[in-house]
Coordinates of C-alpha atoms in Angstrom, one line a residue:
Chain H
M1 CA 34.2 4.6 -101.5
E2 CA 32.7 1.3 -100.3
I3 CA 32.1 2.7 -96.8
I4 CA 30.3 5.8 -98.1
I5 CA 28.1 3.7 -100.3
S6 CA 27.4 1.3 -97.4
I7 CA 26.3 4.3 -95.2
L8 CA 24.2 5.6 -98.0
A9 CA 22.5 2.2 -98.4
G10 CA 21.9 2.2 -94.6
I11 CA 20.3 5.6 -94.7
I12 CA 18.0 4.5 -97.6
F13 CA 17.1 1.4 -95.6
A14 CA 16.2 3.6 -92.7
V15 CA 14.0 5.9 -94.8
A16 CA 12.4 2.9 -96.4
V17 CA 11.5 1.3 -93.2
Y18 CA 10.1 4.6 -91.9
N19 CA 7.8 4.8 -95.0
L20 CA 6.9 1.2 -94.7
L21 CA 5.5 1.8 -91.3
Q22 CA 3.2 4.6 -92.5
K23 CA -0.6 4.2 -92.9
Q24 CA -1.0 5.6 -96.3
M25 CA -0.8 2.9 -99.0
V26 CA 1.2 4.9 -101.5
R27 CA 3.8 5.8 -98.9
I28 CA 4.2 2.0 -98.1
I29 CA 4.8 1.3 -101.8
I30 CA 7.3 4.1 -102.0
G31 CA 8.9 2.4 -98.9
T32 CA 9.2 -0.9 -100.7
V33 CA 10.7 0.9 -103.8
L34 CA 13.3 2.5 -101.6
I35 CA 14.2 -0.6 -99.7
S36 CA 14.8 -2.5 -103.0
H37 CA 17.1 0.4 -104.1
A38 CA 19.0 0.2 -100.9
A39 CA 19.5 -3.6 -101.3
H40 CA 20.7 -3.2 -104.9
L41 CA 23.2 -0.5 -103.9
F42 CA 24.4 -2.8 -101.3
I43 CA 24.9 -5.7 -103.7
L44 CA 26.9 -3.4 -105.9
T45 CA 29.1 -2.5 -102.9
M46 CA 29.6 -6.0 -102.0
G47 CA 31.3 -6.7 -105.4
K48 CA 33.9 -3.9 -104.6
L49 CA 33.5 -0.6 -106.4
K50 CA 35.9 0.2 -109.2
R51 CA 35.6 2.8 -111.8
G52 CA 36.5 2.6 -115.4
Q53 CA 37.2 -1.1 -115.7
P54 CA 35.4 -3.5 -117.9
P55 CA 34.1 -6.9 -116.5
I56 CA 36.6 -8.9 -118.5
L57 CA 39.1 -11.2 -117.3
T58 CA 41.8 -12.4 -119.7
E59 CA 45.5 -12.9 -119.5
G60 CA 47.5 -9.7 -118.7
I61 CA 44.5 -7.9 -117.1
T62 CA 44.8 -7.5 -113.3
S63 CA 42.1 -4.9 -112.8
Y64 CA 38.6 -5.9 -113.6
T65 CA 35.1 -5.2 -112.4
D66 CA 33.1 -8.2 -110.8
P67 CA 30.2 -8.9 -113.2
L68 CA 28.2 -11.1 -110.9
P69 CA 26.8 -8.4 -108.6
Q70 CA 25.6 -6.6 -111.7
A71 CA 23.9 -9.6 -113.1
L72 CA 22.2 -10.2 -109.7
I73 CA 21.0 -6.5 -109.5
L74 CA 19.6 -6.6 -113.0
T75 CA 17.6 -9.7 -112.1
S76 CA 16.5 -8.1 -108.8
I77 CA 15.5 -4.8 -110.4
V78 CA 13.3 -6.5 -113.0
I79 CA 11.5 -8.4 -110.1
S80 CA 11.1 -5.4 -108.0
F81 CA 9.7 -3.4 -110.9
G82 CA 7.1 -6.0 -111.6
L83 CA 6.2 -6.2 -108.0
T84 CA 5.9 -2.4 -107.6
S85 CA 3.4 -2.2 -110.5
L86 CA 1.5 -5.1 -109.1
M87 CA 1.3 -3.4 -105.7
L88 CA 0.1 -0.1 -107.2
V89 CA -2.7 -1.9 -108.9
L90 CA -3.6 -3.8 -105.8
A91 CA -3.5 -0.6 -103.7
Y92 CA -5.6 1.2 -106.3
R93 CA -8.3 -1.5 -106.3
T94 CA -8.3 -1.7 -102.4
A95 CA -8.6 2.0 -102.1
K96 CA -11.4 2.1 -104.6
E97 CA -13.4 -0.8 -103.0
N98 CA -13.0 0.6 -99.5
N99 CA -13.1 4.4 -100.2
T100 CA -9.9 4.9 -98.2
D101 CA -6.2 4.5 -98.7
N102 CA -5.5 4.4 -94.9
M103 CA -4.5 1.0 -93.7
E104 CA -5.7 1.8 -90.2
Q105 CA -9.2 2.2 -91.5
L106 CA -9.1 -1.2 -93.1
R107 CA -9.2 -3.0 -89.9
G108 CA -12.1 -5.0 -88.5
K109 CA -15.3 -6.8 -89.6
P110 CA -17.0 -4.1 -91.8
N111 CA -14.3 -4.5 -94.3
E112 CA -14.7 -8.3 -94.8
Chain C
M1 CA 20.6 -37.4 -119.4
N2 CA 21.4 -34.6 -117.0
N3 CA 18.8 -32.4 -118.8
L4 CA 16.2 -34.5 -117.0
A5 CA 16.7 -32.4 -114.0
I6 CA 15.2 -29.3 -115.5
F7 CA 11.9 -31.0 -116.5
P8 CA 9.9 -30.3 -113.3
I9 CA 10.6 -26.6 -113.9
I10 CA 10.2 -26.4 -117.6
F11 CA 7.0 -28.5 -118.0
P12 CA 4.7 -26.6 -115.6
L13 CA 6.0 -23.5 -117.2
F14 CA 5.0 -24.7 -120.6
A15 CA 1.7 -25.9 -119.3
G16 CA 1.0 -22.6 -117.7
T17 CA 1.7 -20.8 -121.0
I18 CA -0.6 -22.9 -122.9
L19 CA -3.3 -22.5 -120.4
A20 CA -2.9 -18.8 -120.4
F21 CA -4.0 -18.9 -124.1
T22 CA -6.9 -21.1 -123.4
H23 CA -8.2 -19.2 -120.5
S24 CA -11.6 -18.2 -121.9
K25 CA -12.5 -21.7 -122.9
V26 CA -13.0 -23.2 -119.5
N27 CA -13.8 -26.7 -120.5
I28 CA -10.7 -27.1 -122.6
S29 CA -8.6 -25.5 -119.8
R30 CA -10.0 -28.0 -117.3
Q31 CA -9.1 -31.0 -119.4
L32 CA -5.7 -29.7 -120.4
A33 CA -4.9 -28.9 -116.8
K34 CA -5.8 -32.5 -115.8
L35 CA -3.7 -33.8 -118.6
F36 CA -0.6 -31.7 -117.8
A37 CA -0.8 -32.6 -114.1
S38 CA -0.9 -36.2 -114.9
I39 CA 2.0 -36.0 -117.3
N40 CA 3.9 -34.0 -114.6
L41 CA 3.2 -36.6 -112.0
F42 CA 4.6 -39.4 -114.4
I43 CA 7.7 -37.3 -114.9
A44 CA 8.1 -37.0 -111.2
I45 CA 7.6 -40.7 -110.6
Y46 CA 10.2 -41.5 -113.3
L47 CA 12.7 -39.0 -111.8
V48 CA 12.3 -40.6 -108.4
Y49 CA 13.1 -43.9 -109.9
Y50 CA 16.0 -42.5 -111.9
V51 CA 17.6 -40.7 -109.0
S52 CA 17.2 -43.6 -106.6
Q53 CA 19.0 -45.8 -109.2
K54 CA 21.7 -43.5 -110.6
G55 CA 22.2 -40.9 -107.7
T56 CA 22.1 -37.2 -107.7
I57 CA 21.7 -35.5 -111.1
V58 CA 23.6 -32.2 -111.5
L59 CA 22.7 -30.0 -114.5
E60 CA 25.0 -27.2 -115.3
T61 CA 22.9 -24.8 -117.3
G62 CA 24.4 -23.6 -120.6
D63 CA 27.4 -25.8 -119.9
W64 CA 28.9 -23.3 -117.5
V65 CA 30.9 -25.3 -115.1
A66 CA 29.7 -25.7 -111.6
P67 CA 30.8 -22.8 -109.5
Y68 CA 30.4 -20.2 -112.2
G69 CA 27.1 -21.1 -113.8
I70 CA 23.7 -21.8 -112.3
V71 CA 23.4 -25.4 -111.2
I72 CA 20.2 -27.5 -110.9
V73 CA 20.8 -30.2 -108.3
M74 CA 18.3 -33.0 -108.2
D75 CA 19.1 -35.2 -105.1
M76 CA 16.8 -37.6 -103.3
L77 CA 15.4 -34.9 -101.0
S78 CA 14.3 -32.6 -103.7
V79 CA 13.0 -35.3 -106.0
A80 CA 10.9 -36.8 -103.1
L81 CA 9.4 -33.3 -102.4
I82 CA 8.7 -32.8 -106.1
L83 CA 6.8 -36.2 -106.2
T84 CA 4.8 -35.1 -103.1
T85 CA 4.1 -31.7 -104.8
N86 CA 2.8 -33.5 -107.9
I87 CA 0.6 -35.7 -105.9
I88 CA -1.0 -32.7 -104.4
V89 CA -1.3 -30.9 -107.7
I90 CA -3.2 -33.6 -109.3
A91 CA -5.7 -33.8 -106.4
T92 CA -6.2 -30.0 -106.5
V93 CA -6.6 -29.9 -110.3
F94 CA -9.4 -32.4 -110.0
Y95 CA -11.0 -30.6 -107.1
A96 CA -10.7 -27.1 -108.7
P97 CA -13.6 -27.2 -111.2
H98 CA -16.1 -28.1 -108.5
S99 CA -14.9 -25.3 -106.1
L100 CA -14.1 -22.4 -108.3
N101 CA -16.7 -20.4 -110.2
I102 CA -16.5 -19.9 -113.8
K103 CA -15.3 -16.4 -113.5
Q104 CA -12.3 -17.3 -111.4
E105 CA -11.4 -20.2 -113.8
K106 CA -11.5 -17.8 -116.6
H107 CA -9.2 -15.4 -114.9
Y108 CA -6.1 -17.5 -115.5
F109 CA -6.5 -19.7 -112.5
Y110 CA -4.9 -22.7 -114.3
A111 CA -2.1 -20.7 -115.7
F112 CA -1.0 -19.1 -112.4
F113 CA -1.5 -22.4 -110.8
F114 CA 1.1 -24.1 -113.0
F115 CA 3.4 -21.1 -112.8
L116 CA 3.3 -21.6 -109.0
I117 CA 4.3 -25.2 -109.4
S118 CA 7.1 -24.3 -111.7
G119 CA 8.4 -21.9 -109.0
V120 CA 8.1 -24.4 -106.3
S121 CA 9.9 -27.1 -108.2
G122 CA 12.6 -24.7 -109.1
A123 CA 13.0 -23.7 -105.4
F124 CA 13.4 -27.4 -104.5
L125 CA 15.9 -28.0 -107.3
T126 CA 18.2 -25.1 -107.5
G127 CA 21.7 -25.3 -106.2
D128 CA 22.4 -21.5 -106.3
L129 CA 21.3 -19.2 -103.5
F130 CA 20.5 -16.3 -105.7
N131 CA 18.6 -18.6 -108.0
L132 CA 16.6 -19.7 -105.0
F133 CA 15.6 -16.1 -104.5
V134 CA 14.4 -15.9 -108.1
F135 CA 12.3 -19.0 -107.9
F136 CA 10.9 -17.7 -104.6
E137 CA 9.8 -14.7 -106.6
V138 CA 8.3 -16.8 -109.3
L139 CA 6.1 -18.7 -106.9
L140 CA 5.3 -15.7 -104.9
I141 CA 4.2 -13.6 -107.9
A142 CA 1.9 -16.5 -109.0
S143 CA 0.6 -16.7 -105.4
Y144 CA -0.1 -13.0 -105.3
A145 CA -2.4 -13.5 -108.3
L146 CA -4.0 -16.5 -106.8
I147 CA -4.7 -15.1 -103.4
V148 CA -6.6 -12.1 -104.8
L149 CA -8.5 -14.1 -107.4
G150 CA -12.1 -13.2 -107.0
G151 CA -11.3 -9.7 -105.7
D152 CA -13.5 -9.6 -102.6
K153 CA -13.0 -6.8 -100.1
V154 CA -11.4 -9.0 -97.5
Q155 CA -9.2 -10.6 -100.2
L156 CA -7.8 -7.4 -101.3
R157 CA -7.1 -6.3 -97.7
E158 CA -5.4 -9.5 -96.8
S159 CA -3.5 -9.9 -100.0
L160 CA -2.1 -6.4 -99.6
K161 CA -0.6 -7.4 -96.2
Y162 CA 0.6 -10.8 -97.7
V163 CA 2.3 -9.0 -100.6
L164 CA 3.9 -6.5 -98.3
I165 CA 5.3 -8.9 -95.9
N166 CA 6.7 -11.1 -98.7
V167 CA 8.3 -8.2 -100.5
F168 CA 10.0 -7.1 -97.4
S169 CA 11.4 -10.5 -96.6
S170 CA 12.5 -11.0 -100.2
I171 CA 14.5 -7.8 -100.0
L172 CA 16.1 -9.1 -96.9
F173 CA 16.9 -12.3 -98.7
V174 CA 18.7 -10.3 -101.4
T175 CA 20.6 -8.4 -98.7
A176 CA 21.6 -11.5 -97.0
V177 CA 22.8 -13.0 -100.3
A178 CA 24.8 -9.8 -100.9
F179 CA 26.5 -10.1 -97.3
L180 CA 27.3 -13.7 -98.1
Y181 CA 28.7 -12.9 -101.4
G182 CA 30.8 -10.2 -99.8
V183 CA 32.3 -12.7 -97.3
V184 CA 32.7 -15.8 -99.4
G185 CA 32.7 -14.5 -102.9
T186 CA 30.2 -16.9 -104.4
V187 CA 26.5 -17.7 -104.5
N188 CA 26.8 -21.4 -105.5
M189 CA 25.5 -23.3 -102.5
A190 CA 28.1 -26.1 -102.7
Q191 CA 31.0 -23.6 -102.9
I192 CA 29.6 -21.4 -100.2
A193 CA 29.5 -24.5 -98.0
E194 CA 33.1 -25.3 -98.9
R195 CA 34.3 -21.8 -98.2
V196 CA 32.4 -21.3 -95.0
Q197 CA 34.7 -23.8 -93.4
E198 CA 37.8 -21.7 -94.3
V199 CA 36.5 -18.3 -93.3
D200 CA 38.5 -17.0 -90.2
Q201 CA 35.8 -14.9 -88.6
Q202 CA 32.9 -17.3 -88.1
G203 CA 31.0 -14.7 -86.2
I204 CA 29.9 -12.8 -89.2
L205 CA 28.8 -16.0 -90.9
T206 CA 26.5 -16.8 -88.0
T207 CA 25.0 -13.3 -88.3
I208 CA 24.3 -13.8 -92.0
G209 CA 22.9 -17.3 -91.2
I210 CA 20.5 -15.7 -88.7
L211 CA 19.5 -13.1 -91.3
L212 CA 18.7 -15.9 -93.8
F213 CA 16.9 -17.8 -91.2
F214 CA 14.7 -14.7 -90.5
V215 CA 13.9 -14.6 -94.2
F216 CA 13.0 -18.2 -94.5
A217 CA 11.1 -18.2 -91.1
T218 CA 8.9 -15.4 -92.4
K219 CA 8.0 -17.4 -95.4
A220 CA 7.6 -20.6 -93.3
A221 CA 5.6 -18.8 -90.6
L222 CA 7.7 -19.7 -87.6
F223 CA 7.0 -18.4 -84.1
P224 CA 7.4 -14.7 -83.9
L225 CA 6.8 -14.3 -87.7
Y226 CA 3.6 -16.2 -88.3
Y227 CA 1.0 -13.4 -87.6
W228 CA 0.5 -12.8 -91.4
L229 CA -0.4 -16.4 -92.2
P230 CA -3.8 -17.6 -90.7
K231 CA -5.9 -14.8 -92.0
S232 CA -4.4 -14.5 -95.4
Y233 CA -4.6 -18.3 -96.0
I234 CA -8.3 -18.5 -95.4
V235 CA -9.5 -15.7 -97.7
P236 CA -8.9 -17.3 -101.1
N237 CA -10.8 -20.3 -102.5
P238 CA -10.2 -23.6 -100.6
V239 CA -8.2 -24.9 -103.6
V240 CA -5.8 -22.1 -103.5
S241 CA -5.5 -22.3 -99.6
A242 CA -4.7 -26.0 -100.1
I243 CA -1.9 -25.5 -102.3
F244 CA -0.6 -22.5 -100.3
A245 CA -0.7 -24.5 -97.1
A246 CA 0.8 -27.5 -98.7
L247 CA 3.6 -25.9 -100.8
L248 CA 4.5 -22.3 -99.9
T249 CA 5.3 -22.6 -96.2
K250 CA 7.0 -25.9 -97.0
V251 CA 9.4 -24.2 -99.5
G252 CA 10.4 -21.9 -96.7
I253 CA 11.1 -24.9 -94.3
Y254 CA 12.8 -26.8 -97.1
S255 CA 15.2 -23.8 -97.6
I256 CA 15.9 -23.8 -93.9
I257 CA 16.6 -27.7 -94.0
R258 CA 19.0 -27.1 -97.0
V259 CA 20.8 -24.1 -95.8
F260 CA 21.2 -25.1 -92.2
S261 CA 22.4 -28.6 -93.0
L262 CA 24.7 -27.6 -95.9
I263 CA 26.1 -24.1 -95.2
F264 CA 25.7 -22.9 -91.6
V265 CA 26.7 -25.8 -89.6
H266 CA 29.8 -24.3 -87.9
Q267 CA 28.1 -23.0 -84.7
L268 CA 25.4 -25.6 -83.9
D269 CA 25.2 -24.6 -80.2
L270 CA 23.9 -21.2 -81.2
T271 CA 21.8 -21.6 -84.3
H272 CA 20.3 -25.1 -83.9
D273 CA 19.6 -24.6 -80.2
M274 CA 17.7 -21.5 -81.0
F275 CA 15.7 -23.6 -83.6
I276 CA 14.6 -25.9 -80.9
W277 CA 13.2 -23.1 -78.8
I278 CA 11.6 -21.4 -81.7
A279 CA 10.1 -24.8 -82.7
G280 CA 8.6 -25.3 -79.1
L281 CA 7.2 -21.7 -79.2
S282 CA 5.6 -22.2 -82.6
M283 CA 3.9 -25.3 -81.5
I284 CA 2.5 -23.7 -78.4
F285 CA 1.3 -20.5 -80.0
G286 CA 0.0 -22.2 -83.1
V287 CA -2.1 -24.7 -81.2
I288 CA -3.5 -21.9 -79.0
G289 CA -4.6 -20.1 -82.1
A290 CA -6.2 -23.2 -83.4
L291 CA -8.1 -23.7 -80.1
S292 CA -9.1 -20.0 -79.9
T293 CA -11.4 -19.8 -83.0
N294 CA -14.7 -21.2 -84.2
N295 CA -13.9 -20.6 -87.9
I296 CA -13.2 -24.0 -89.3
K297 CA -10.9 -22.7 -92.0
L298 CA -9.0 -20.7 -89.4
I299 CA -8.5 -23.8 -87.2
I300 CA -6.8 -25.7 -90.0
A301 CA -4.8 -22.6 -91.0
Y302 CA -3.5 -22.2 -87.5
N303 CA -2.6 -25.9 -87.4
I304 CA 0.1 -25.2 -90.1
I305 CA 2.2 -23.4 -87.5
P306 CA 2.7 -26.2 -85.0
A307 CA 3.4 -28.5 -88.0
I308 CA 6.3 -26.2 -89.1
G309 CA 7.4 -26.3 -85.4
F310 CA 7.6 -30.1 -85.5
I311 CA 9.8 -30.0 -88.7
M312 CA 11.9 -27.3 -87.1
M313 CA 12.5 -29.4 -84.0
G314 CA 14.1 -32.1 -85.9
I315 CA 16.4 -29.7 -87.7
G316 CA 17.4 -28.3 -84.3
F317 CA 18.4 -31.8 -83.0
Y318 CA 20.7 -32.2 -86.1
N319 CA 21.0 -36.0 -85.6
Q320 CA 20.0 -38.9 -87.7
S321 CA 16.6 -39.6 -86.1
G322 CA 15.7 -35.9 -85.8
M323 CA 16.5 -35.2 -89.5
S324 CA 14.7 -38.2 -90.9
G325 CA 11.8 -37.4 -88.7
S326 CA 11.8 -33.8 -90.0
I327 CA 11.7 -35.0 -93.6
Y328 CA 9.0 -37.6 -93.0
Y329 CA 7.0 -35.0 -91.3
L330 CA 7.5 -32.6 -94.1
I331 CA 6.2 -35.0 -96.7
H332 CA 3.4 -36.2 -94.4
D333 CA 2.3 -32.6 -93.6
M334 CA 2.3 -31.5 -97.2
I335 CA -0.3 -34.2 -98.0
I336 CA -2.4 -34.0 -95.0
K337 CA -2.7 -30.2 -94.9
S338 CA -3.8 -30.0 -98.4
A339 CA -6.3 -32.9 -97.8
L340 CA -7.7 -31.1 -94.7
F341 CA -8.0 -27.7 -96.5
L342 CA -9.9 -29.3 -99.3
L343 CA -12.1 -31.2 -96.8
V344 CA -12.8 -28.0 -94.8
G345 CA -13.7 -26.4 -98.1
I346 CA -16.3 -29.0 -98.8
I347 CA -17.6 -28.7 -95.2
A348 CA -18.0 -25.0 -95.5
Y349 CA -19.7 -25.5 -99.0
V350 CA -22.3 -28.0 -97.7
A351 CA -22.9 -26.1 -94.4
G352 CA -23.0 -22.7 -96.2
T353 CA -20.9 -21.3 -93.5
S354 CA -17.4 -21.6 -92.0
D355 CA -18.6 -20.7 -88.5
L356 CA -18.7 -23.8 -86.3
R357 CA -21.5 -22.3 -84.1
K358 CA -24.0 -22.3 -87.0
M359 CA -23.5 -25.9 -88.1
K360 CA -24.8 -29.1 -86.6
G361 CA -25.6 -32.7 -87.4
L362 CA -23.9 -32.9 -90.8
I363 CA -23.2 -36.5 -90.3
N364 CA -26.9 -37.4 -91.0
T365 CA -26.6 -36.1 -94.6
Y366 CA -22.9 -36.5 -95.3
P367 CA -21.7 -39.5 -93.4
L368 CA -18.6 -40.0 -95.6
L369 CA -17.5 -36.5 -95.0
G370 CA -17.7 -37.0 -91.3
W371 CA -15.5 -40.1 -91.4
L372 CA -12.9 -38.5 -93.7
L373 CA -12.6 -35.5 -91.2
F374 CA -12.2 -38.1 -88.4
I375 CA -9.4 -40.0 -90.2
G376 CA -7.9 -36.7 -91.2
A377 CA -7.7 -35.6 -87.6
F378 CA -6.2 -38.9 -86.5
I379 CA -3.5 -38.6 -89.2
L380 CA -2.8 -35.0 -88.3
A381 CA -2.4 -35.7 -84.6
G382 CA -0.2 -38.7 -85.2
I383 CA -2.3 -41.6 -84.0
P384 CA -0.8 -45.0 -85.1
P385 CA -0.8 -46.5 -87.6
F386 CA -1.0 -43.3 -89.7
S387 CA 1.9 -41.3 -91.2
G388 CA 2.0 -38.6 -88.5
F389 CA 2.8 -41.3 -85.9
I390 CA 6.0 -42.5 -87.8
A391 CA 7.2 -39.0 -88.2
K392 CA 6.6 -38.0 -84.6
L393 CA 8.2 -41.2 -83.3
Q394 CA 11.4 -40.4 -85.2
L395 CA 11.3 -36.8 -83.9
L396 CA 10.8 -37.9 -80.3
K397 CA 13.6 -40.5 -80.7
G398 CA 15.9 -37.7 -81.9
A399 CA 14.8 -35.5 -78.9
F400 CA 15.6 -38.3 -76.3
E401 CA 19.0 -39.0 -78.0
N402 CA 19.9 -35.4 -77.5
G403 CA 18.4 -35.3 -73.9
E404 CA 15.8 -32.6 -74.8
I405 CA 13.1 -33.7 -72.6
V406 CA 11.2 -30.4 -72.4
I407 CA 10.7 -30.1 -76.0
A408 CA 9.6 -33.7 -76.3
L409 CA 6.9 -33.1 -73.7
I410 CA 5.8 -29.9 -75.4
A411 CA 5.6 -31.9 -78.7
L412 CA 3.4 -34.5 -77.1
G413 CA 1.2 -32.1 -75.4
T414 CA 0.8 -30.1 -78.6
S415 CA -0.2 -33.3 -80.5
L416 CA -3.1 -33.9 -78.1
L417 CA -4.3 -30.3 -78.5
I418 CA -4.1 -30.6 -82.2
L419 CA -6.3 -33.6 -82.1
Y420 CA -8.7 -31.7 -79.9
S421 CA -8.8 -28.7 -82.2
V422 CA -9.7 -30.8 -85.2
M423 CA -12.0 -33.0 -83.3
K424 CA -13.9 -29.9 -82.3
I425 CA -15.0 -29.6 -85.9
F426 CA -16.2 -33.2 -85.8
I427 CA -18.0 -33.0 -82.5
R428 CA -19.8 -29.7 -83.0
G429 CA -20.3 -29.8 -86.8
F430 CA -21.2 -33.4 -87.3
W431 CA -22.7 -34.6 -84.1
G432 CA -26.2 -33.7 -83.0
K433 CA -29.5 -33.2 -84.8
Q434 CA -29.7 -31.0 -87.8
P435 CA -32.0 -28.1 -87.1
S436 CA -35.3 -28.7 -88.8
E437 CA -35.6 -25.2 -90.5
Q438 CA -32.5 -25.9 -92.4
N439 CA -33.2 -27.4 -95.8
I440 CA -31.6 -30.9 -95.7
E441 CA -31.3 -31.1 -99.5
K442 CA -28.2 -33.0 -100.3
K443 CA -25.6 -31.1 -102.4
P444 CA -23.6 -33.1 -104.9
I445 CA -20.0 -33.4 -103.5
S446 CA -18.6 -36.7 -104.9
G447 CA -16.4 -34.7 -107.4
M448 CA -14.9 -32.9 -104.5
V449 CA -14.6 -35.9 -102.1
A450 CA -12.7 -38.1 -104.5
P451 CA -9.5 -35.9 -104.5
V452 CA -9.6 -35.8 -100.7
I453 CA -9.8 -39.6 -100.4
F454 CA -6.9 -39.8 -102.9
L455 CA -4.8 -37.6 -100.6
L456 CA -5.8 -39.3 -97.4
S457 CA -5.1 -42.7 -98.9
F458 CA -1.5 -41.5 -99.6
S459 CA -1.2 -40.5 -95.9
V460 CA -2.5 -43.9 -94.8
I461 CA 0.0 -45.7 -97.2
L462 CA 2.8 -43.5 -95.8
G463 CA 2.0 -44.6 -92.4
I464 CA 1.2 -48.4 -92.9
G465 CA 3.9 -48.8 -95.6
A466 CA 6.5 -47.1 -93.4
E467 CA 8.8 -50.0 -93.8
I468 CA 9.2 -49.1 -97.4
F469 CA 9.7 -45.4 -96.9
V470 CA 11.7 -45.2 -93.7
P471 CA 15.0 -46.7 -95.2
T472 CA 14.9 -44.1 -98.0
I473 CA 14.2 -41.2 -95.7
D474 CA 16.9 -42.4 -93.4
S475 CA 19.4 -42.3 -96.2
I476 CA 18.3 -38.8 -97.2
A477 CA 18.9 -37.8 -93.5
E478 CA 22.2 -39.3 -93.5
Y479 CA 23.0 -37.5 -96.8
L480 CA 22.0 -34.2 -95.3
L481 CA 24.1 -34.7 -92.3
D482 CA 27.2 -35.0 -94.4
P483 CA 27.5 -31.9 -96.5
Q484 CA 30.6 -33.2 -98.2
I485 CA 28.6 -35.5 -100.4
Y486 CA 26.6 -32.6 -101.8
I487 CA 29.6 -30.5 -102.2
D488 CA 31.5 -33.3 -104.1
S489 CA 28.6 -34.1 -106.4
V490 CA 28.2 -30.5 -107.5
L491 CA 31.8 -29.4 -107.8
K492 CA 33.0 -32.9 -109.0
E493 CA 36.3 -32.9 -107.2

């Protein structure tokens, strides 16, 4: 199970990097969204995947889910959510000011 | 009294929240910001005193015992950096009203400013690797708001790049933490350090270490990863540039110092030798950038990169003199970079341009400004008796102890070129006759010059009073070279 999820995370990483290297702003932002998803999946995998066990450790219980990765992911999701909305606003403003959403056309002196 | 350790994080957060409510009343905001900055400075001074007397403070938040909960570790290194931060904060807060326009101040400048300080202090204090990521985000999100404050075309373009590069490296940071968690099963830095020594396959740890180094090097703008820095640091207001230059890259380099003196010290011949080469290349390429441009702001911005190289060099040597040189240089550079950015902000303001080719003979109207730049250049290049000299002396001593002659020569050559790059501003901008068609009406700058004098005097004290500071910094270096002290103080074994 861990191997499958790791490969999945790797594929999402690859797709995200492809999107990050595009010229259109919205695609770049989609790339950042995807790359954060990949990282979160990856954290979850690192805590070992088990189904149907609560994250509780008391006497007599031998099988439990590791709660720490979930806490880390939750924190990270909130941050990347905020960042995505910030970037959307930033891209919108930039596109409106410059009349283009193509990063390539933003180069050079006329846009300063 | 352990709760003291959280003060440098909580207080700016509180100040920022208050200032967010008073944003529309600019006068009240200014006075409150000055008041809060002063209180914060006094807290920092008291903490330095307290830590130097009583030793490291470890705060286990919510009373969760060390490896399980989040710990705040306040040792001499972090408390010294917090004091330096607050010295810079107070100077920039006094400078800000003269440099920003009312609209920028109304749009939550002071609130974001204090949130940034909160994040920076948090990054210096935390003893938990994931928490370090969270504080990185706190300071970065505040910096995203500050860099775009004003909303010019060029600002929007540069901040888009700045946000993207930082988002990408943050995600890599999370991934690296996940890897590390998978291998050692903890995110507490002290416990990671303890377990790293017990892991059988050290190769995987080195890989994770390099991944983390990549993340911190992006934030700190080291050699192959500095391309985003110069342009994005010159677009915001000089106040914002000054705090960025003084604090943000330095948080990155602090993380490298912490992580690569505490956790990844098992394969020094690979990681730390690589650091020395990266340091040398950062110095060369940074100073070439500084020489290549006629934009005075860009000259100073490019000078950040060789400075990071100097600090990196000492970490690479990983010996007593090298480490203490690095820490001395770190503190020295935080102060002098903010002073120079503020100074260049004044020069661009009085000259009406930041293009060196269009300014001439400023010394006739503003003699004080010229001499301040002159002293600033000397401090930056490391001319004795100023602080840069002491730091570089220590670093070179470290280099010769390890027999690294090439890097020592590169460092010395770079220092000369740094001096030339800043002197160029002095020679071309201040010497000569002012063109007659230019109206030689004197602009009031005393409010802006005072904070610069304040910062420069600290640099001078740091150089002349080296006898007072060097033993403390030596003891910090000694402390860093023995990770066991940190581990014991956090895990209390």
